[in-house]
Amino acid sequence: MSPEPPAPPPPDAGPLLGIHHVTAIAGDPQRNVDFYAGVLGLRLVKRTINFDDPGTYHLYYGDAHGNPGTILTFFPWPGAQRGRKGTGQATVTAFAIPPASLDFWAARLRDHGVHVEGPSPRFDEQVLIFADHDGLALELVAREEVQGPGWESAVVPPEHTVRGVHSVTLSLEGYERTATLLTGGLGFRAAGEQGNRFRYATGDGAGTRVDLLCQPEAPRGHVAVGNVHHVAWRVRDDASQARWRQHIDGLGLNVSPVMDRQYFHSIYFREPGGVLFEIATDPPGFAVDEPAETLGSRLMLPPWVEPQRGLLERMLPPLRVPGEGD
Ligand code: ZN
């Protein structure tokens, strides 16, 4: 007997608007800044601490404003071991670039000593495949309709800037239960199939896709340095999130209480394939505690950690952002 299909999301919850952010584990924080700000040319939009582990950084990268849908964040664990890429994980984070920028990026990455595969075709797009120095798997996907100007820094010419998250790939032992949750319970639609890759989308445009890779032979992943920790989906506000929380609880998934992440509010649950999902609100955003012009330039602490600023500033290594002030 097959189980009941999951209930669809309640209409008054509003849809999941796409990817809000992806969070991964890094090794050394300065190397992380050097790669994501210095090579990929993303803006460091927030340097704060891991709210669940205040002695370590939480670094956020994105476009000029840190718009939801452009954000990749890291918990740097200096000296910690690498994880194991495998099933039950988001194994690839892809960013969108303009099609005319493929050659620029292939050359730029190679000039920085990054091993690049491609461009290779996938569905109707061209993909560059590479990894950062911690082994975190990344892609740049050429898309006709890229959004926004990206971050116009000193390191990447404005026409070639990275334009937000394109999609994430989840590696799964079997994809059906995850697919059923996505299309039944979370409001996604099927958006393509190629070999063992099954694409789903919530809404249109970049940042709305998730690819499920069915890899029954692959080992189970272990999340540590070089792995994605979780994938966050966007909702418009707290009211929508409250309805989503009720709905996900009703699906029998173990959903967390709402957590105040200062720049958004979050709930977490694990999808049936083992990947940790978050649902995060668009507001209040990264300009809530520092001016938009100087995002990411100093250590920001939530009010409840501010009394420990002196101690934390002595503990955390100083960071230098390439292209800023040099
Ligand atoms: Zn998150």
mmCIF file of C-alpha atoms and ligand atoms in Angstrom:
data_model
loop_
_atom_site.group_PDB
_atom_site.id
_atom_site.type_symbol
_atom_site.label_atom_id
_atom_site.label_comp_id
_atom_site.label_asym_id
_atom_site.label_seq_id
_atom_site.Cartn_x
_atom_site.Cartn_y
_atom_site.Cartn_z
ATOM 1 C CA MET A 1 0.000 0.000 0.000
ATOM 2 C CA SER A 2 1.410 3.386 -0.896
ATOM 3 C CA PRO A 3 1.204 6.137 1.723
ATOM 4 C CA GLU A 4 -1.186 9.062 1.397
ATOM 5 C CA PRO A 5 0.203 11.819 -0.839
ATOM 6 C CA PRO A 6 1.295 14.839 1.212
ATOM 7 C CA ALA A 7 -1.230 17.649 1.598
ATOM 8 C CA PRO A 8 -0.554 20.659 -0.662
ATOM 9 C CA PRO A 9 0.594 23.920 0.925
ATOM 10 C CA PRO A 10 -2.308 26.073 2.157
ATOM 11 C CA PRO A 11 -3.020 28.872 -0.366
ATOM 12 C CA ASP A 12 -2.807 31.576 2.311
ATOM 13 C CA ALA A 13 0.801 30.543 3.089
ATOM 14 C CA GLY A 14 1.946 31.918 -0.248
ATOM 15 C CA PRO A 15 4.464 29.986 -2.348
ATOM 16 C CA LEU A 16 8.095 29.250 -1.591
ATOM 17 C CA LEU A 17 9.701 32.014 -3.676
ATOM 18 C CA GLY A 18 12.913 30.165 -4.479
ATOM 19 C CA ILE A 19 16.251 29.703 -2.758
ATOM 20 C CA HIS A 20 16.888 32.214 0.037
ATOM 21 C CA HIS A 21 20.448 31.096 0.812
ATOM 22 C CA VAL A 22 22.754 28.116 0.939
ATOM 23 C CA THR A 23 24.960 27.561 3.993
ATOM 24 C CA ALA A 24 28.161 25.518 3.894
ATOM 25 C CA ILE A 25 31.099 24.684 6.151
ATOM 26 C CA ALA A 26 34.494 26.189 5.307
ATOM 27 C CA GLY A 27 37.990 25.725 6.714
ATOM 28 C CA ASP A 28 40.082 28.872 7.104
ATOM 29 C CA PRO A 29 37.941 32.070 7.082
ATOM 30 C CA GLN A 30 40.502 34.281 5.285
ATOM 31 C CA ARG A 31 40.897 31.750 2.459
ATOM 32 C CA ASN A 32 37.117 31.658 2.242
ATOM 33 C CA VAL A 33 36.951 35.469 1.856
ATOM 34 C CA ASP A 34 39.818 35.394 -0.641
ATOM 35 C CA PHE A 35 37.939 32.925 -2.840
ATOM 36 C CA TYR A 36 34.337 34.127 -2.642
ATOM 37 C CA ALA A 37 35.020 37.891 -2.543
ATOM 38 C CA GLY A 38 38.399 37.891 -4.286
ATOM 39 C CA VAL A 39 37.896 35.310 -7.048
ATOM 40 C CA LEU A 40 34.111 34.936 -7.513
ATOM 41 C CA GLY A 41 33.610 38.634 -6.792
ATOM 42 C CA LEU A 42 30.658 38.238 -4.425
ATOM 43 C CA ARG A 43 30.106 40.920 -1.809
ATOM 44 C CA LEU A 44 30.827 40.011 1.796
ATOM 45 C CA VAL A 45 27.494 41.381 3.029
ATOM 46 C CA LYS A 46 27.793 40.334 6.656
ATOM 47 C CA ARG A 47 30.518 39.248 9.020
ATOM 48 C CA THR A 48 28.924 37.955 12.144
ATOM 49 C CA ILE A 49 29.221 34.951 14.418
ATOM 50 C CA ASN A 50 27.537 31.581 14.342
ATOM 51 C CA PHE A 51 24.604 32.250 16.687
ATOM 52 C CA ASP A 52 24.731 28.615 17.825
ATOM 53 C CA ASP A 53 28.553 28.694 18.327
ATOM 54 C CA PRO A 54 29.555 32.331 19.018
ATOM 55 C CA GLY A 55 33.335 31.690 19.003
ATOM 56 C CA THR A 56 33.262 31.108 15.225
ATOM 57 C CA TYR A 57 32.399 33.348 12.288
ATOM 58 C CA HIS A 58 29.324 33.249 10.113
ATOM 59 C CA LEU A 59 30.173 34.914 6.782
ATOM 60 C CA TYR A 60 27.496 35.898 4.263
ATOM 61 C CA TYR A 61 28.167 36.642 0.594
ATOM 62 C CA GLY A 62 25.710 38.001 -1.957
ATOM 63 C CA ASP A 63 24.928 40.788 -4.382
ATOM 64 C CA ALA A 64 25.235 44.506 -3.566
ATOM 65 C CA HIS A 65 22.286 44.420 -1.143
ATOM 66 C CA GLY A 66 22.478 40.841 -0.008
ATOM 67 C CA ASN A 67 19.142 40.130 -1.678
ATOM 68 C CA PRO A 68 17.536 36.781 -0.845
ATOM 69 C CA GLY A 69 18.349 34.423 -3.699
ATOM 70 C CA THR A 70 21.939 35.647 -4.020
ATOM 71 C CA ILE A 71 23.250 34.481 -0.649
ATOM 72 C CA LEU A 72 25.879 31.845 0.108
ATOM 73 C CA THR A 73 26.939 31.682 3.749
ATOM 74 C CA PHE A 74 29.720 29.871 5.561
ATOM 75 C CA PHE A 75 30.524 28.614 9.009
ATOM 76 C CA PRO A 76 34.346 28.534 8.945
ATOM 77 C CA TRP A 77 35.774 25.772 11.140
ATOM 78 C CA PRO A 78 39.532 26.394 10.940
ATOM 79 C CA GLY A 79 41.531 23.203 11.336
ATOM 80 C CA ALA A 80 38.488 20.911 11.182
ATOM 81 C CA GLN A 81 38.395 17.850 8.944
ATOM 82 C CA ARG A 82 36.801 17.699 5.545
ATOM 83 C CA GLY A 83 33.433 16.003 5.295
ATOM 84 C CA ARG A 84 32.416 13.306 2.853
ATOM 85 C CA LYS A 85 30.382 14.202 -0.187
ATOM 86 C CA GLY A 86 27.505 11.779 -0.608
ATOM 87 C CA THR A 87 23.814 11.101 -0.355
ATOM 88 C CA GLY A 88 21.597 12.987 2.046
ATOM 89 C CA GLN A 89 23.368 16.227 1.173
ATOM 90 C CA ALA A 90 23.066 19.236 -1.058
ATOM 91 C CA THR A 91 26.207 18.433 -3.046
ATOM 92 C CA VAL A 92 26.381 21.301 -5.550
ATOM 93 C CA THR A 93 25.576 25.004 -5.414
ATOM 94 C CA ALA A 94 25.190 26.678 -8.810
ATOM 95 C CA PHE A 95 25.311 30.410 -9.541
ATOM 96 C CA ALA A 96 23.922 32.170 -12.620
ATOM 97 C CA ILE A 97 26.118 34.155 -15.018
ATOM 98 C CA PRO A 98 25.344 35.824 -18.356
ATOM 99 C CA PRO A 99 26.001 33.489 -21.346
ATOM 100 C CA ALA A 100 28.621 35.897 -22.744
ATOM 101 C CA SER A 101 30.629 35.454 -19.523
ATOM 102 C CA LEU A 102 31.380 31.710 -19.867
ATOM 103 C CA ASP A 103 34.827 32.195 -21.435
ATOM 104 C CA PHE A 104 35.704 34.948 -18.981
ATOM 105 C CA TRP A 105 34.900 32.715 -16.009
ATOM 106 C CA ALA A 106 36.597 29.611 -17.347
ATOM 107 C CA ALA A 107 39.772 31.661 -17.869
ATOM 108 C CA ARG A 108 39.515 33.558 -14.574
ATOM 109 C CA LEU A 109 39.087 30.393 -12.522
ATOM 110 C CA ARG A 110 41.996 28.669 -14.307
ATOM 111 C CA ASP A 111 44.156 31.773 -13.774
ATOM 112 C CA HIS A 112 43.496 31.351 -10.049
ATOM 113 C CA GLY A 113 44.575 27.715 -10.129
ATOM 114 C CA VAL A 114 41.041 26.299 -10.011
ATOM 115 C CA HIS A 115 40.439 23.093 -11.978
ATOM 116 C CA VAL A 116 37.417 23.748 -14.235
ATOM 117 C CA GLU A 117 35.376 21.264 -16.263
ATOM 118 C CA GLY A 118 33.177 22.414 -19.117
ATOM 119 C CA PRO A 119 31.349 24.335 -20.334
ATOM 120 C CA SER A 120 29.095 21.266 -20.588
ATOM 121 C CA PRO A 121 25.461 21.236 -21.685
ATOM 122 C CA ARG A 122 22.748 20.436 -19.152
ATOM 123 C CA PHE A 123 19.097 20.799 -20.109
ATOM 124 C CA ASP A 124 19.220 23.958 -22.271
ATOM 125 C CA GLU A 125 22.108 25.627 -20.436
ATOM 126 C CA GLN A 126 25.925 25.561 -20.352
ATOM 127 C CA VAL A 127 27.609 24.734 -17.055
ATOM 128 C CA LEU A 128 31.135 25.308 -15.664
ATOM 129 C CA ILE A 129 31.969 22.811 -12.914
ATOM 130 C CA PHE A 130 34.603 23.436 -10.231
ATOM 131 C CA ALA A 131 35.229 23.393 -6.491
ATOM 132 C CA ASP A 132 36.641 25.791 -3.929
ATOM 133 C CA HIS A 133 39.877 25.073 -1.981
ATOM 134 C CA ASP A 134 37.886 23.168 0.676
ATOM 135 C CA GLY A 135 36.349 20.897 -1.964
ATOM 136 C CA LEU A 136 32.906 22.540 -1.939
ATOM 137 C CA ALA A 137 31.362 21.740 -5.327
ATOM 138 C CA LEU A 138 30.232 24.761 -7.319
ATOM 139 C CA GLU A 139 28.891 25.548 -10.768
ATOM 140 C CA LEU A 140 28.421 28.629 -12.897
ATOM 141 C CA VAL A 141 25.425 28.262 -15.208
ATOM 142 C CA ALA A 142 24.925 30.526 -18.213
ATOM 143 C CA ARG A 143 21.367 31.846 -18.298
ATOM 144 C CA GLU A 144 19.726 34.137 -20.833
ATOM 145 C CA GLU A 145 17.652 35.997 -18.263
ATOM 146 C CA VAL A 146 20.070 36.795 -15.458
ATOM 147 C CA GLN A 147 18.878 39.084 -12.704
ATOM 148 C CA GLY A 148 20.337 42.259 -11.274
ATOM 149 C CA PRO A 149 23.771 43.766 -11.683
ATOM 150 C CA GLY A 150 25.454 41.495 -9.127
ATOM 151 C CA TRP A 151 28.167 43.170 -7.047
ATOM 152 C CA GLU A 152 30.266 45.685 -8.885
ATOM 153 C CA SER A 153 33.519 45.306 -7.016
ATOM 154 C CA ALA A 154 37.051 45.995 -8.080
ATOM 155 C CA VAL A 155 37.750 42.335 -8.915
ATOM 156 C CA VAL A 156 35.250 41.354 -11.672
ATOM 157 C CA PRO A 157 34.176 43.609 -14.609
ATOM 158 C CA PRO A 158 30.495 44.622 -14.192
ATOM 159 C CA GLU A 159 29.286 42.712 -17.276
ATOM 160 C CA HIS A 160 30.628 39.412 -15.895
ATOM 161 C CA THR A 161 29.467 39.525 -12.260
ATOM 162 C CA VAL A 162 27.833 36.484 -10.687
ATOM 163 C CA ARG A 163 24.046 37.007 -10.593
ATOM 164 C CA GLY A 164 22.739 35.047 -7.681
ATOM 165 C CA VAL A 165 22.080 31.396 -6.970
ATOM 166 C CA HIS A 166 20.881 29.386 -9.977
ATOM 167 C CA SER A 167 20.001 26.101 -8.275
ATOM 168 C CA VAL A 168 21.128 23.453 -5.845
ATOM 169 C CA THR A 169 21.678 19.753 -6.472
ATOM 170 C CA LEU A 170 20.709 17.224 -3.825
ATOM 171 C CA SER A 171 22.327 13.771 -3.886
ATOM 172 C CA LEU A 172 19.892 11.124 -2.770
ATOM 173 C CA GLU A 173 19.931 7.392 -2.323
ATOM 174 C CA GLY A 174 16.485 7.299 -3.938
ATOM 175 C CA TYR A 175 14.766 10.426 -5.166
ATOM 176 C CA GLU A 176 11.059 9.522 -5.056
ATOM 177 C CA ARG A 177 10.210 10.440 -1.480
ATOM 178 C CA THR A 178 11.933 13.788 -1.828
ATOM 179 C CA ALA A 179 10.228 14.379 -5.186
ATOM 180 C CA THR A 180 6.849 13.535 -3.649
ATOM 181 C CA LEU A 181 7.422 16.012 -0.826
ATOM 182 C CA LEU A 182 8.550 18.729 -3.260
ATOM 183 C CA THR A 183 5.659 18.384 -5.694
ATOM 184 C CA GLY A 184 2.979 17.357 -3.209
ATOM 185 C CA GLY A 185 3.784 19.118 0.033
ATOM 186 C CA LEU A 186 5.982 22.052 -0.947
ATOM 187 C CA GLY A 187 4.336 23.271 -4.153
ATOM 188 C CA PHE A 188 7.139 22.540 -6.643
ATOM 189 C CA ARG A 189 6.563 21.302 -10.207
ATOM 190 C CA ALA A 190 8.613 18.855 -12.272
ATOM 191 C CA ALA A 191 10.862 20.854 -14.624
ATOM 192 C CA GLY A 192 12.965 18.309 -16.507
ATOM 193 C CA GLU A 193 14.725 14.981 -16.405
ATOM 194 C CA GLN A 194 18.128 13.967 -17.770
ATOM 195 C CA GLY A 195 19.579 10.562 -16.875
ATOM 196 C CA ASN A 196 19.554 10.297 -13.086
ATOM 197 C CA ARG A 197 18.913 14.061 -12.681
ATOM 198 C CA PHE A 198 15.368 15.192 -11.884
ATOM 199 C CA ARG A 199 14.698 18.942 -11.850
ATOM 200 C CA TYR A 200 11.952 20.673 -9.860
ATOM 201 C CA ALA A 201 11.041 24.347 -9.686
ATOM 202 C CA THR A 202 9.050 26.640 -7.434
ATOM 203 C CA GLY A 203 8.194 29.749 -9.437
ATOM 204 C CA ASP A 204 10.217 30.982 -12.407
ATOM 205 C CA GLY A 205 13.693 32.285 -13.056
ATOM 206 C CA ALA A 206 17.063 31.627 -11.483
ATOM 207 C CA GLY A 207 17.154 30.497 -7.898
ATOM 208 C CA THR A 208 13.894 28.564 -8.123
ATOM 209 C CA ARG A 209 15.284 25.157 -9.135
ATOM 210 C CA VAL A 210 16.441 22.112 -7.301
ATOM 211 C CA ASP A 211 17.951 19.078 -9.030
ATOM 212 C CA LEU A 212 17.642 15.661 -7.408
ATOM 213 C CA LEU A 213 20.445 13.251 -8.329
ATOM 214 C CA CYS A 214 19.427 9.661 -7.785
ATOM 215 C CA GLN A 215 22.650 7.920 -6.634
ATOM 216 C CA PRO A 216 21.789 4.594 -4.971
ATOM 217 C CA GLU A 217 25.429 3.422 -5.231
ATOM 218 C CA ALA A 218 26.972 6.539 -3.650
ATOM 219 C CA PRO A 219 28.127 6.529 -0.022
ATOM 220 C CA ARG A 220 26.167 8.421 2.581
ATOM 221 C CA GLY A 221 27.558 11.930 2.997
ATOM 222 C CA HIS A 222 29.002 13.371 6.177
ATOM 223 C CA VAL A 223 28.722 17.143 6.625
ATOM 224 C CA ALA A 224 31.954 18.902 7.655
ATOM 225 C CA VAL A 225 34.450 21.207 5.889
ATOM 226 C CA GLY A 226 33.647 21.443 2.173
ATOM 227 C CA ASN A 227 29.989 20.434 2.422
ATOM 228 C CA VAL A 228 26.677 22.249 2.324
ATOM 229 C CA HIS A 229 25.025 22.353 5.746
ATOM 230 C CA HIS A 230 21.531 23.365 4.626
ATOM 231 C CA VAL A 231 19.448 24.973 1.894
ATOM 232 C CA ALA A 232 17.020 27.767 2.780
ATOM 233 C CA TRP A 233 13.838 28.558 0.826
ATOM 234 C CA ARG A 234 12.285 32.030 0.767
ATOM 235 C CA VAL A 235 8.932 33.159 2.075
ATOM 236 C CA ARG A 236 7.637 36.740 1.942
ATOM 237 C CA ASP A 237 7.079 37.361 5.666
ATOM 238 C CA ASP A 238 6.518 36.013 9.175
ATOM 239 C CA ALA A 239 2.807 35.309 8.594
ATOM 240 C CA SER A 240 3.589 33.138 5.585
ATOM 241 C CA GLN A 241 6.293 31.337 7.550
ATOM 242 C CA ALA A 242 3.888 30.635 10.428
ATOM 243 C CA ARG A 243 1.450 28.976 7.985
ATOM 244 C CA TRP A 244 4.285 26.997 6.402
ATOM 245 C CA ARG A 245 5.403 25.866 9.851
ATOM 246 C CA GLN A 246 1.915 24.582 10.649
ATOM 247 C CA HIS A 247 1.742 22.870 7.257
ATOM 248 C CA ILE A 248 5.129 21.143 7.594
ATOM 249 C CA ASP A 249 4.244 19.993 11.090
ATOM 250 C CA GLY A 250 1.019 18.599 9.596
ATOM 251 C CA LEU A 251 3.076 16.638 7.047
ATOM 252 C CA GLY A 252 4.629 14.782 9.981
ATOM 253 C CA LEU A 253 8.065 16.366 9.560
ATOM 254 C CA ASN A 254 9.961 17.415 12.636
ATOM 255 C CA VAL A 255 10.020 21.195 12.234
ATOM 256 C CA SER A 256 11.935 23.550 14.546
ATOM 257 C CA PRO A 257 10.464 26.561 16.315
ATOM 258 C CA VAL A 258 10.996 29.937 14.620
ATOM 259 C CA MET A 259 14.557 31.142 15.230
ATOM 260 C CA ASP A 260 15.632 34.781 15.090
ATOM 261 C CA ARG A 261 18.629 34.920 12.758
ATOM 262 C CA GLN A 262 18.726 38.751 12.964
ATOM 263 C CA TYR A 263 18.639 39.204 9.150
ATOM 264 C CA PHE A 264 15.728 36.772 8.632
ATOM 265 C CA HIS A 265 13.618 34.394 10.696
ATOM 266 C CA SER A 266 14.069 30.671 10.208
ATOM 267 C CA ILE A 267 12.474 27.290 10.659
ATOM 268 C CA TYR A 268 14.285 24.023 9.885
ATOM 269 C CA PHE A 269 13.263 20.505 8.961
ATOM 270 C CA ARG A 270 14.874 17.513 7.280
ATOM 271 C CA GLU A 271 13.408 16.316 3.985
ATOM 272 C CA PRO A 272 12.967 12.532 3.655
ATOM 273 C CA GLY A 273 16.265 12.118 1.752
ATOM 274 C CA GLY A 274 18.176 13.556 4.705
ATOM 275 C CA VAL A 275 18.939 17.098 3.488
ATOM 276 C CA LEU A 276 18.389 19.876 6.028
ATOM 277 C CA PHE A 277 15.941 22.478 4.688
ATOM 278 C CA GLU A 278 15.229 25.893 6.145
ATOM 279 C CA ILE A 279 12.407 28.299 5.379
ATOM 280 C CA ALA A 280 13.598 31.893 5.852
ATOM 281 C CA THR A 281 11.754 35.208 5.630
ATOM 282 C CA ASP A 282 12.827 37.882 3.122
ATOM 283 C CA PRO A 283 12.682 40.633 5.771
ATOM 284 C CA PRO A 284 14.313 42.272 7.619
ATOM 285 C CA GLY A 285 17.468 41.853 5.474
ATOM 286 C CA PHE A 286 21.125 42.718 5.948
ATOM 287 C CA ALA A 287 20.779 46.507 6.290
ATOM 288 C CA VAL A 288 18.933 46.071 9.595
ATOM 289 C CA ASP A 289 22.068 46.659 11.716
ATOM 290 C CA GLU A 290 24.557 48.525 9.477
ATOM 291 C CA PRO A 291 24.342 50.927 6.510
ATOM 292 C CA ALA A 292 23.870 49.328 3.058
ATOM 293 C CA GLU A 293 27.028 51.114 1.830
ATOM 294 C CA THR A 294 29.295 49.469 4.398
ATOM 295 C CA LEU A 295 27.726 45.987 4.645
ATOM 296 C CA GLY A 296 30.218 43.386 5.777
ATOM 297 C CA SER A 297 32.958 45.792 6.780
ATOM 298 C CA ARG A 298 32.822 45.195 10.539
ATOM 299 C CA LEU A 299 31.901 42.422 12.944
ATOM 300 C CA MET A 300 28.166 42.604 13.660
ATOM 301 C CA LEU A 301 26.727 40.871 16.709
ATOM 302 C CA PRO A 302 23.112 40.228 17.674
ATOM 303 C CA PRO A 303 22.043 42.262 20.723
ATOM 304 C CA TRP A 304 22.220 39.234 23.024
ATOM 305 C CA VAL A 305 25.897 38.630 22.145
ATOM 306 C CA GLU A 306 26.992 42.291 22.040
ATOM 307 C CA PRO A 307 28.177 42.222 25.708
ATOM 308 C CA GLN A 308 30.844 39.669 24.634
ATOM 309 C CA ARG A 309 32.190 41.822 21.760
ATOM 310 C CA GLY A 310 35.587 42.451 23.359
ATOM 311 C CA LEU A 311 36.209 38.763 23.962
ATOM 312 C CA LEU A 312 34.997 37.725 20.496
ATOM 313 C CA GLU A 313 37.102 40.367 18.730
ATOM 314 C CA ARG A 314 40.176 38.948 20.477
ATOM 315 C CA MET A 315 39.210 35.344 19.617
ATOM 316 C CA LEU A 316 38.243 35.732 15.964
ATOM 317 C CA PRO A 317 41.029 36.175 13.394
ATOM 318 C CA PRO A 318 40.962 39.543 11.572
ATOM 319 C CA LEU A 319 39.720 39.355 7.969
ATOM 320 C CA ARG A 320 40.787 41.339 4.930
ATOM 321 C CA VAL A 321 38.409 41.651 1.964
ATOM 322 C CA PRO A 322 40.265 41.638 -1.405
ATOM 323 C CA GLY A 323 39.498 44.668 -3.565
ATOM 324 C CA GLU A 324 38.418 46.775 -0.591
ATOM 325 C CA GLY A 325 40.842 49.318 0.790
ATOM 326 C CA ASP A 326 43.821 48.075 -1.203
HETATM 327 ZN ZN ZN B 1 20.346 29.189 6.937
#
